[in-house]
PDB file of C-alpha atoms in Angstrom:
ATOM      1  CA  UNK A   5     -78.882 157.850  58.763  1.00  0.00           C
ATOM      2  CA  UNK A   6     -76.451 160.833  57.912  1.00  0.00           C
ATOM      3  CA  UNK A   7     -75.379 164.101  59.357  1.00  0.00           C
ATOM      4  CA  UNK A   8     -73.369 166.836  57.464  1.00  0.00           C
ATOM      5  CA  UNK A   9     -72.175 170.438  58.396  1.00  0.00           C
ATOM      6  CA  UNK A  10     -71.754 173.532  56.233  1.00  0.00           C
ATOM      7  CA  UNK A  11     -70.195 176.893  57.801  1.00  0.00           C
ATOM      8  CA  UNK A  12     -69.423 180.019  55.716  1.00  0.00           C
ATOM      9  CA  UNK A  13     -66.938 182.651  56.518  1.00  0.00           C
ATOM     10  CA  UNK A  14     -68.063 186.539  55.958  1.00  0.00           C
ATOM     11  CA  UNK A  15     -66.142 189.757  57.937  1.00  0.00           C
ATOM     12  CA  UNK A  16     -66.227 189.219  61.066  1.00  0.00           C
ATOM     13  CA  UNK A  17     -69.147 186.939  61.071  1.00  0.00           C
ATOM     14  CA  UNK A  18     -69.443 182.654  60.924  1.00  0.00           C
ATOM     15  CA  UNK A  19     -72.375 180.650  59.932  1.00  0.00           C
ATOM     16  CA  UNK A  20     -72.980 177.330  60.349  1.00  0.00           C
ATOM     17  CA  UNK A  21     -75.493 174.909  59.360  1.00  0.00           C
ATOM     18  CA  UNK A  22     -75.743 170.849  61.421  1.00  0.00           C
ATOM     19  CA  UNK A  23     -78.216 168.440  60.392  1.00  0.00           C
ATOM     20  CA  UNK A  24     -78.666 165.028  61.491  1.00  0.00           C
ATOM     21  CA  UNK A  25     -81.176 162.883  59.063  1.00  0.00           C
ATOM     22  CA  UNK A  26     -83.229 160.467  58.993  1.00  0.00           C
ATOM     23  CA  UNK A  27     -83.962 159.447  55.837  1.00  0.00           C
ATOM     24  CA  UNK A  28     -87.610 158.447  54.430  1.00  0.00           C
ATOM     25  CA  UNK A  29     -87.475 159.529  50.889  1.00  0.00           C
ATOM     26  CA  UNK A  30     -84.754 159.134  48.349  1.00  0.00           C
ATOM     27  CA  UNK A  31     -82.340 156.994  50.794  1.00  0.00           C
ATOM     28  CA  UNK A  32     -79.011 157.706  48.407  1.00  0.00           C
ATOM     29  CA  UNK A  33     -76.131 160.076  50.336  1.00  0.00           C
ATOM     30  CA  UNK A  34     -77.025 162.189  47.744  1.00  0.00           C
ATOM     31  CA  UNK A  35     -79.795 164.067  49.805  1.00  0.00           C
ATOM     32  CA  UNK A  36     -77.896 164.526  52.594  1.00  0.00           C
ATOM     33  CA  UNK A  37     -78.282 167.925  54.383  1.00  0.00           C
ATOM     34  CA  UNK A  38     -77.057 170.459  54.584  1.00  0.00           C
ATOM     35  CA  UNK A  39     -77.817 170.546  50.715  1.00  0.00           C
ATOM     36  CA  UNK A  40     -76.790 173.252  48.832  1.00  0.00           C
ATOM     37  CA  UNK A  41     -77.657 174.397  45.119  1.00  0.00           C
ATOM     38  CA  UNK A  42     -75.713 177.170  43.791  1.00  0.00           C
ATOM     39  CA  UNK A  43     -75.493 179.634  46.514  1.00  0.00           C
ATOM     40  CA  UNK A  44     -78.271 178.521  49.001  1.00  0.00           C
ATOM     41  CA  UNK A  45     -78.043 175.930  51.151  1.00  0.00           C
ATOM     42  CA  UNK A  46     -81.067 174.115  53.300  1.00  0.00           C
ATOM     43  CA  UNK A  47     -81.742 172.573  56.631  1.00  0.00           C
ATOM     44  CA  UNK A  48     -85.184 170.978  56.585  1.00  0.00           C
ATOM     45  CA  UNK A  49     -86.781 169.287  59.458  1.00  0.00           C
ATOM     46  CA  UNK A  50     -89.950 167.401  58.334  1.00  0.00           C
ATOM     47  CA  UNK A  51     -91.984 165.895  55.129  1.00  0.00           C
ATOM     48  CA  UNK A  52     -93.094 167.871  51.837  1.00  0.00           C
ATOM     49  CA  UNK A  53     -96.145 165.344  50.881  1.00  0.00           C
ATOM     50  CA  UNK A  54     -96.662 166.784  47.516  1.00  0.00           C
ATOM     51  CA  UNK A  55     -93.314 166.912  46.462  1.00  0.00           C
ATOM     52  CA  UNK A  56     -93.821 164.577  43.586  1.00  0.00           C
ATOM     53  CA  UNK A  57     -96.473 167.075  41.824  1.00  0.00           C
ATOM     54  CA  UNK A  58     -94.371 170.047  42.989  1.00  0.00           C
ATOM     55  CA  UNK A  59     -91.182 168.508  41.445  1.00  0.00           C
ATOM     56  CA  UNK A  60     -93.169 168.141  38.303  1.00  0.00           C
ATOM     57  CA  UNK A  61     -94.056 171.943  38.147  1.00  0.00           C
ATOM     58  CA  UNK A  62     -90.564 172.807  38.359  1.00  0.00           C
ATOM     59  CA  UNK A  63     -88.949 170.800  36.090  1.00  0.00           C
ATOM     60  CA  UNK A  64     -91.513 172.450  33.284  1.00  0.00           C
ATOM     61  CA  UNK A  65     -90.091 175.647  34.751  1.00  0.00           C
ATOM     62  CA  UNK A  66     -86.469 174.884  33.538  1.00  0.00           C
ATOM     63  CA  UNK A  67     -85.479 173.437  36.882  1.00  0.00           C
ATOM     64  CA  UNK A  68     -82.929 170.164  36.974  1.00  0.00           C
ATOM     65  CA  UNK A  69     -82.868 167.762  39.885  1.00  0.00           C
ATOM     66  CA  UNK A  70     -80.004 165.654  40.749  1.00  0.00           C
ATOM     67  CA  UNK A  71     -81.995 163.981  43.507  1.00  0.00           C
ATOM     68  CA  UNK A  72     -85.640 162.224  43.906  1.00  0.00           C
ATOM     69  CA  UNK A  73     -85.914 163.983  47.315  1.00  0.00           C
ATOM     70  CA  UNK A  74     -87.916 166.811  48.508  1.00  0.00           C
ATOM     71  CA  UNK A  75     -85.350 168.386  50.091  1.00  0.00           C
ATOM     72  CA  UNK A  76     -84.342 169.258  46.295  1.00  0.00           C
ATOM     73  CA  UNK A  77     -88.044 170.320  45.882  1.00  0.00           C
ATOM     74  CA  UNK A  78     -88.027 172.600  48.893  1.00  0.00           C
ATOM     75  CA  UNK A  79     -84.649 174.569  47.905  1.00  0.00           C
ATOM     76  CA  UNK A  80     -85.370 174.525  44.379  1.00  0.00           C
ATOM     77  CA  UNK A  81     -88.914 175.840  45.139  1.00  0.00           C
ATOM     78  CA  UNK A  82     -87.672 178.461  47.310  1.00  0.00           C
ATOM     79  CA  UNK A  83     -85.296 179.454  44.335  1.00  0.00           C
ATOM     80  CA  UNK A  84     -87.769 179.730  41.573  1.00  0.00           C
ATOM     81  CA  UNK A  85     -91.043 181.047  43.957  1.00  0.00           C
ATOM     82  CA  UNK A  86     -89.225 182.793  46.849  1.00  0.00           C
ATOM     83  CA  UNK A  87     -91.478 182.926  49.944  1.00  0.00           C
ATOM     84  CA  UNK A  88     -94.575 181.934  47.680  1.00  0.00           C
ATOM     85  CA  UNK A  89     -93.524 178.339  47.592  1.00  0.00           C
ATOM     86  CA  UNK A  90     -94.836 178.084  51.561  1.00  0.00           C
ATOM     87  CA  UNK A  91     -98.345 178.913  50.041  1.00  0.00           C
ATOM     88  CA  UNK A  92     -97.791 175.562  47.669  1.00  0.00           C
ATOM     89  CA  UNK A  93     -96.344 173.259  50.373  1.00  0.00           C
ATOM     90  CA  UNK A  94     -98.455 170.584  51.811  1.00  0.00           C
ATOM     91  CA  UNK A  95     -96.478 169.088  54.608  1.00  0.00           C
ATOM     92  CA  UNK A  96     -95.111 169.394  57.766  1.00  0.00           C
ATOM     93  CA  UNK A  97     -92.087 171.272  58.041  1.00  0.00           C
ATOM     94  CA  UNK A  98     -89.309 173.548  59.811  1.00  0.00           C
ATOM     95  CA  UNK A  99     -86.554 174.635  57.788  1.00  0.00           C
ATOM     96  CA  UNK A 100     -83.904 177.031  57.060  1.00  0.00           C
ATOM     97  CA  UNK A 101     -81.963 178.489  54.221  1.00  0.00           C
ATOM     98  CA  UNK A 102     -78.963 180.430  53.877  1.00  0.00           C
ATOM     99  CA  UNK A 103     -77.726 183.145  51.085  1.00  0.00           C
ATOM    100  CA  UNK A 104     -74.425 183.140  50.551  1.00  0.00           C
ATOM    101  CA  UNK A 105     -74.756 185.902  48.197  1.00  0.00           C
ATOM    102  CA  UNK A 106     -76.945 188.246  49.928  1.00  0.00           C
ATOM    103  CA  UNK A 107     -75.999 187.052  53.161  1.00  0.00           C
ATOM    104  CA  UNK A 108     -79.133 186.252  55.005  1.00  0.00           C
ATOM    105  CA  UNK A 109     -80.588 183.396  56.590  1.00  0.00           C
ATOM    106  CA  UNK A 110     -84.373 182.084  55.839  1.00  0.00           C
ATOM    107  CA  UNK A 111     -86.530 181.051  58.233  1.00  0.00           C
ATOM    108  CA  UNK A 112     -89.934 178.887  58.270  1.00  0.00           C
ATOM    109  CA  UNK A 113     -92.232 176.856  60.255  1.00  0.00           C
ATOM    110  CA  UNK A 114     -95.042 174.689  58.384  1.00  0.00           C
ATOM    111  CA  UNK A 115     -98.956 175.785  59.243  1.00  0.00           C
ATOM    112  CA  UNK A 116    -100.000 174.529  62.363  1.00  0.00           C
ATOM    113  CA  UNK A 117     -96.659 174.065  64.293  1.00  0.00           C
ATOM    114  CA  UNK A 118     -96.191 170.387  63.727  1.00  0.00           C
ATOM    115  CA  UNK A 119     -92.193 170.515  63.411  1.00  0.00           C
ATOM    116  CA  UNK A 120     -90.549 172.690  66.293  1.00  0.00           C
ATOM    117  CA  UNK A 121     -88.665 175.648  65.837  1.00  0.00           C
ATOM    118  CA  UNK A 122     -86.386 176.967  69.001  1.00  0.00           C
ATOM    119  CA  UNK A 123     -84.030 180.141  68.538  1.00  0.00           C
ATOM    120  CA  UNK A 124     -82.036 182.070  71.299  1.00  0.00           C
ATOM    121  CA  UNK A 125     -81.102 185.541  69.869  1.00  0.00           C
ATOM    122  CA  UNK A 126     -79.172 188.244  72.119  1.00  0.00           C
ATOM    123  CA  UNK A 127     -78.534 190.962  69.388  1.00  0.00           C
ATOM    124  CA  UNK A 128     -74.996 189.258  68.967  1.00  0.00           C
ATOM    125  CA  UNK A 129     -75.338 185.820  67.826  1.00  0.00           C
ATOM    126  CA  UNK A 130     -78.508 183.843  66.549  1.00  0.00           C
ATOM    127  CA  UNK A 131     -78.770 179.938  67.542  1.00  0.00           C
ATOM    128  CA  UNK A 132     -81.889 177.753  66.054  1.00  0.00           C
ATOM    129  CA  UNK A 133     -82.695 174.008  66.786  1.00  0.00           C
ATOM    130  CA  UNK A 134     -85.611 171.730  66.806  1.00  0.00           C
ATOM    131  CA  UNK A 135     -84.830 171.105  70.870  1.00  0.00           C
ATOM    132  CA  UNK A 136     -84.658 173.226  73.352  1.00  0.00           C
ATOM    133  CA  UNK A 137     -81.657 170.668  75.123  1.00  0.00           C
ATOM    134  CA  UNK A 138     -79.642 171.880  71.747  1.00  0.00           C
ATOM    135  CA  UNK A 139     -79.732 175.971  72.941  1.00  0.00           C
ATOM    136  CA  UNK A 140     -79.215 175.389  76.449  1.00  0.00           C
ATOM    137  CA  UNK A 141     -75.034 175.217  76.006  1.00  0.00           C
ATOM    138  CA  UNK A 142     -75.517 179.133  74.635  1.00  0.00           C
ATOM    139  CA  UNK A 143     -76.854 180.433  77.409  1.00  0.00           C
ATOM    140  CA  UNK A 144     -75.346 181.894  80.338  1.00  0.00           C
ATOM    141  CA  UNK A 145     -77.734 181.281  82.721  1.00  0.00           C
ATOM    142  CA  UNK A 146     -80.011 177.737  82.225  1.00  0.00           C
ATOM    143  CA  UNK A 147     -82.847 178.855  84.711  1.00  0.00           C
ATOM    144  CA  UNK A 148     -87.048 178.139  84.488  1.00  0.00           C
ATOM    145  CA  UNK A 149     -88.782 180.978  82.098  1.00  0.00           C
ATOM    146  CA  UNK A 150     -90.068 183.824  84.620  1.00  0.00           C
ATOM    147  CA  UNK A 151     -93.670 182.720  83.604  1.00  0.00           C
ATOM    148  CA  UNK A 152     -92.669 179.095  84.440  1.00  0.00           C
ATOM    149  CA  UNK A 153     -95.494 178.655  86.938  1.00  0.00           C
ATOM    150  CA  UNK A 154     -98.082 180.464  84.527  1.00  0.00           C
ATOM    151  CA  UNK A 155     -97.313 178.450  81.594  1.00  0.00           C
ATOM    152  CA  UNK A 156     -97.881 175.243  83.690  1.00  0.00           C
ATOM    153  CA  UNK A 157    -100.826 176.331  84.706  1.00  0.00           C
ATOM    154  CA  UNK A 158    -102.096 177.589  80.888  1.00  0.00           C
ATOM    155  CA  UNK A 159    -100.779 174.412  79.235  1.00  0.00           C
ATOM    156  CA  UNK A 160    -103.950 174.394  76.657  1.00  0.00           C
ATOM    157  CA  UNK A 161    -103.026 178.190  75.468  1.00  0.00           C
ATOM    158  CA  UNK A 162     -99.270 177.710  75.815  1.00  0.00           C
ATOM    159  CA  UNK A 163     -98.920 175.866  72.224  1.00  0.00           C
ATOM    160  CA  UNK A 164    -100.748 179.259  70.756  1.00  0.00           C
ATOM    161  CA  UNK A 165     -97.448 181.961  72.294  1.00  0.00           C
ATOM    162  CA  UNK A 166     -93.753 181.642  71.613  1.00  0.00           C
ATOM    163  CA  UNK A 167     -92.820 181.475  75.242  1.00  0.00           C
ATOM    164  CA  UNK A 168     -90.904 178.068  76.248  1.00  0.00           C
ATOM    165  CA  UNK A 169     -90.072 177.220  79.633  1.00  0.00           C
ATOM    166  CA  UNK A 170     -86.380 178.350  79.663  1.00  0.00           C
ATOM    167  CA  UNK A 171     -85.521 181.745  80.333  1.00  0.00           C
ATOM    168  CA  UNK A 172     -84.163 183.057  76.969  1.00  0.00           C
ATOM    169  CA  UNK A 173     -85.447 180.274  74.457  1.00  0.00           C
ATOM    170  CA  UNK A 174     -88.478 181.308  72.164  1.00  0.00           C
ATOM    171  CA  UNK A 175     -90.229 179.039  69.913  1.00  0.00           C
ATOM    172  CA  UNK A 176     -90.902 180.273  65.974  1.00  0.00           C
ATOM    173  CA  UNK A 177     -94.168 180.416  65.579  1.00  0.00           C
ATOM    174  CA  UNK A 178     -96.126 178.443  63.600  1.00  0.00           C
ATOM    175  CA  UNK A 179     -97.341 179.761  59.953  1.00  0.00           C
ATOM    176  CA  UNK A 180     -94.579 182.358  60.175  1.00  0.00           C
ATOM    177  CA  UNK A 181     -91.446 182.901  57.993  1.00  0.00           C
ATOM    178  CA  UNK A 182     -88.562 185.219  58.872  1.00  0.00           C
ATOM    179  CA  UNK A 183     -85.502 187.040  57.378  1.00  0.00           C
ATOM    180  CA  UNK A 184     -82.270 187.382  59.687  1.00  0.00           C
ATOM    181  CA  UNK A 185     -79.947 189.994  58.032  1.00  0.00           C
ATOM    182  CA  UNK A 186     -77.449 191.174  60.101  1.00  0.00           C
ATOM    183  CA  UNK A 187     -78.901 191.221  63.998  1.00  0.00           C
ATOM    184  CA  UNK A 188     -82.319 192.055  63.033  1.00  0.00           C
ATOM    185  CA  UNK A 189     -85.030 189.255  62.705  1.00  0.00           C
ATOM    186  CA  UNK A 190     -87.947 190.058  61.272  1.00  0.00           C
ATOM    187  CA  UNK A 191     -91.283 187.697  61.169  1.00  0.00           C
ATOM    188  CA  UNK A 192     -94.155 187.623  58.582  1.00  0.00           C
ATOM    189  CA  UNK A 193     -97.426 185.443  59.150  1.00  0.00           C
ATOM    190  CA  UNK A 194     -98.392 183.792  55.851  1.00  0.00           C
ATOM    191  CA  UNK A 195    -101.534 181.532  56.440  1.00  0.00           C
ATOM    192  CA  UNK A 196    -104.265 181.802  59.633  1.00  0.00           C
ATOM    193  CA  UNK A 197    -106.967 179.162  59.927  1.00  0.00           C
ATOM    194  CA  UNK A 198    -109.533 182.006  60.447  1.00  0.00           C
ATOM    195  CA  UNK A 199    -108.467 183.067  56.682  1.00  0.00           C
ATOM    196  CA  UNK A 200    -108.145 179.858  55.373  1.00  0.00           C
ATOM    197  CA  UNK A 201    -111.645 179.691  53.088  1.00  0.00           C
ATOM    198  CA  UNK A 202    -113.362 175.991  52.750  1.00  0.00           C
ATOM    199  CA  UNK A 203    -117.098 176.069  51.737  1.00  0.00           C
ATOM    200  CA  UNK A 204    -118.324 172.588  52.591  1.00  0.00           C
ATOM    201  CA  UNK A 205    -121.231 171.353  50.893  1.00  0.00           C
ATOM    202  CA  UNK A 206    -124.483 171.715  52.858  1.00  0.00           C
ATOM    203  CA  UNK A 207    -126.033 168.272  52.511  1.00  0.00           C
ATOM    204  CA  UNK A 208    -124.650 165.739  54.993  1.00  0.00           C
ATOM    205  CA  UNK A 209    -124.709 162.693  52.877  1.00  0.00           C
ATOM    206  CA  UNK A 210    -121.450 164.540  50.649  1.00  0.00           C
ATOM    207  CA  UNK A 211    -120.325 165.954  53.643  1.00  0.00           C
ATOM    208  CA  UNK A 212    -119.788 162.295  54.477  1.00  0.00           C
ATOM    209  CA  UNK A 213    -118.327 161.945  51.296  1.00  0.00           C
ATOM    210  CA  UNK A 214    -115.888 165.068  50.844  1.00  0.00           C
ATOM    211  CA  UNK A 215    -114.099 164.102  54.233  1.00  0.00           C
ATOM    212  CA  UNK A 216    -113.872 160.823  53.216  1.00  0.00           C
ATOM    213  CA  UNK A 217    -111.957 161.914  49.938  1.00  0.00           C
ATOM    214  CA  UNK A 218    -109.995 164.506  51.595  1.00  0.00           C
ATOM    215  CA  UNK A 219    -108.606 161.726  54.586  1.00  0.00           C
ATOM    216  CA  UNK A 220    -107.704 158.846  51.760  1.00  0.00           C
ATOM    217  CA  UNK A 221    -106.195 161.504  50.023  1.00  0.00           C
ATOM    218  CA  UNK A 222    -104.379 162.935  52.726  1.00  0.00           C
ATOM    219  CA  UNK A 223    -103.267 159.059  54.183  1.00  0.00           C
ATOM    220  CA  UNK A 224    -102.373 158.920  50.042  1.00  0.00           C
ATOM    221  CA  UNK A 225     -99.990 161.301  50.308  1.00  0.00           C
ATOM    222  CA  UNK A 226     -97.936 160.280  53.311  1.00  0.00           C
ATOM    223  CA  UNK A 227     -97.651 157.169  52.391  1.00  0.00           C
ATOM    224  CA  UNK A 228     -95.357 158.000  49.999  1.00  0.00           C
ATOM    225  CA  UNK A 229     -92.083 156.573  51.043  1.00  0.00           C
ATOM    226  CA  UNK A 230     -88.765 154.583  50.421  1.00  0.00           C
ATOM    227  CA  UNK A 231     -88.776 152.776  54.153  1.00  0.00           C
ATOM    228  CA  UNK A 232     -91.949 150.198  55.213  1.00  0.00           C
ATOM    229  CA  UNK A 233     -94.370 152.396  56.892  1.00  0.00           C
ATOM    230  CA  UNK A 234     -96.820 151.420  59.482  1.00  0.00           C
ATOM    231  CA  UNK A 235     -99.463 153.613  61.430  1.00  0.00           C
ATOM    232  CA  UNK A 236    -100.405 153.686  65.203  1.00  0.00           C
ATOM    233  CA  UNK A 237    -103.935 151.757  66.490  1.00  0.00           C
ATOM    234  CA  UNK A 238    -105.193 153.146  69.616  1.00  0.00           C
ATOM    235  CA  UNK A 239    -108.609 152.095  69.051  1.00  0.00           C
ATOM    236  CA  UNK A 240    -110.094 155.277  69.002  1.00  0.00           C
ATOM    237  CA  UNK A 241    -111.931 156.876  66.141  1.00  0.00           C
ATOM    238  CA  UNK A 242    -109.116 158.799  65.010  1.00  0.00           C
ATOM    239  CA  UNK A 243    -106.658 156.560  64.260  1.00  0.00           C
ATOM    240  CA  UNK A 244    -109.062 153.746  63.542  1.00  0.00           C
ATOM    241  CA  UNK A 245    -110.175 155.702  60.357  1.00  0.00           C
ATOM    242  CA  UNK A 246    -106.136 156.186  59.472  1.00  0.00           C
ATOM    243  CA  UNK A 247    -105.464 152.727  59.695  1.00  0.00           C
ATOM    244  CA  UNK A 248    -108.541 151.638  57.747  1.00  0.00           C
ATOM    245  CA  UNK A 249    -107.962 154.385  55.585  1.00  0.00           C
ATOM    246  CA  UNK A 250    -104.392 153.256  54.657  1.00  0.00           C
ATOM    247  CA  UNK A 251    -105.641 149.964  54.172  1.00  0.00           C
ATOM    248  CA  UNK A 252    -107.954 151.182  51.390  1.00  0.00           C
ATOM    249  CA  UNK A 253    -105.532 153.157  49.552  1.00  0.00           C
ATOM    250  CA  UNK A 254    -102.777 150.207  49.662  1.00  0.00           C
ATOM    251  CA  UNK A 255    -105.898 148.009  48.432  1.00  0.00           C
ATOM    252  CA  UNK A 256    -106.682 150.421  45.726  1.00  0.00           C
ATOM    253  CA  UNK A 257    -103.026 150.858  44.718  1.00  0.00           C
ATOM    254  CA  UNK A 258    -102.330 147.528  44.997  1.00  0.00           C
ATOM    255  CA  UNK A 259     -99.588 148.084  47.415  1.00  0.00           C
ATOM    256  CA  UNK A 260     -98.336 144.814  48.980  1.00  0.00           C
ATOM    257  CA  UNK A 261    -100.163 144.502  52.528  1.00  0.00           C
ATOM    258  CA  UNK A 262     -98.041 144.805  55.592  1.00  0.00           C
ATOM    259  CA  UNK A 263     -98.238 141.505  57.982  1.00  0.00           C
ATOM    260  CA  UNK A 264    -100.192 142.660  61.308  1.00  0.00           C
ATOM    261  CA  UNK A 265     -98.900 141.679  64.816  1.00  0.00           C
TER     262      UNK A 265
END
């Protein structure tokens, strides 16, 4: 639905920032990417889900939006939290930010890995993309990773390293941020699952019950769009409870009820 690019000038250095969107919330050109605010600008692959509370928080804060995106939520939270504003994201996400001022790029990848995050570094130049097909032009060799055959045959544990199969490509980890300044890139985990504390309650009759809040809540939230959504129907358990799920919060909303082919 839109593409922009933003490159900067420093020394003997160039960045550049390319984004091609799709656009599912706030359709206006307005919240195009790159999108800068003052001297940051952001590249954001993926969906902030409680960007309408978050938004809220900041405007009490002093913060002005020109937009009713959360890409505007993301930047301006980064602005006014710094690296704290990962712990208040609920989403899905892969994004990065540059400094003009301090000259320094930010880097981060949402919780459990669901947007991809590709980088080739060789000490001289740094190259990031959500597909691997993107790096392949910067390399000078486009050959199988050396642990090709081992990865193939580890597919289960391969989604837990940061190898990929071409020689030369790494993948970001998930629940990491990083800091490039200069030729050094430097990684910090902020959230682990083992960490993560949830005390469930011990009789099963509101264990029925908390999950059941927690998935309406959670189909709540991503419904949130400007573009007709729809869900997938396998007829498996899984998505069987989205799609009845979604049905109850468009009942409860009152949400207009998609035709069903």
């Amino acid at each position: 639905d839109g593409e922009g690019i933003y490159t900067h000038q420093f020394q003997n250095n160039k960045v550049a920032l390319v984004h091609r969107r799709l656009a599912i919330i706030d359709l206006d050109e307005r919240s195009n990417q790159p999108f800068q605010l003052e001297n940051s600008v952001l590249i954001f692959n993926g969906e902030i889900y409680n960007y309408i509370e978050l938004r809220e928080q900041l405007i009490k804060l002093g913060c002005r939006f020109t937009t009713t995106s959360d890409t505007e939520v993301v930047i301006q939270a980064y602005e006014t939290w710094g690296v704290d504003c990962l712990e208040k994201f609920n989403g899905m996400w892969a994004f990065a930010i540059w400094d003009s001022i301090e000259k320094r790029l930010f880097l981060s990848r949402d919780r459990m890995g669901e947007k991809p995050l590709y980088y080739f570094h060789n000490g001289r130049q740094f190259v990031f993309a959500s597909e691997q097909k993107a790096l392949l032009p910067y390399l000078e060799n486009v050959r199988p990773s050396s642990r090709f055959e081992a990865l193939c045959k580890n597919s289960y544990s391969y989604e837990s390293t940061d190898e990929s199969v071409f020689e030369g490509i790494v993948r970001f980890p998930a629940a990491h941020y990083a800091w490039l300044s200069g030729d050094k890139l430097l990684k910090t985990c902020y959230w682990s699952v083992r960490e993560s504390k949830f005390n469930p309650p011990t009789k099963y009759q509101d264990q029925v019950e908390c999950l059941r809040e927690l998935l309406l809540d959670s189909c709540r939230l991503r419904m949130r769009a400007d573009v007709p959504i729809g869900t997938g129907l396998s007829g498996g358990v899984d998505s069987s409870a989205v799609a009845s799920s979604i049905a109850e919060v468009a009942k409860q909303s009152g949400m207009e009820r998609i035709s069903e082919n």
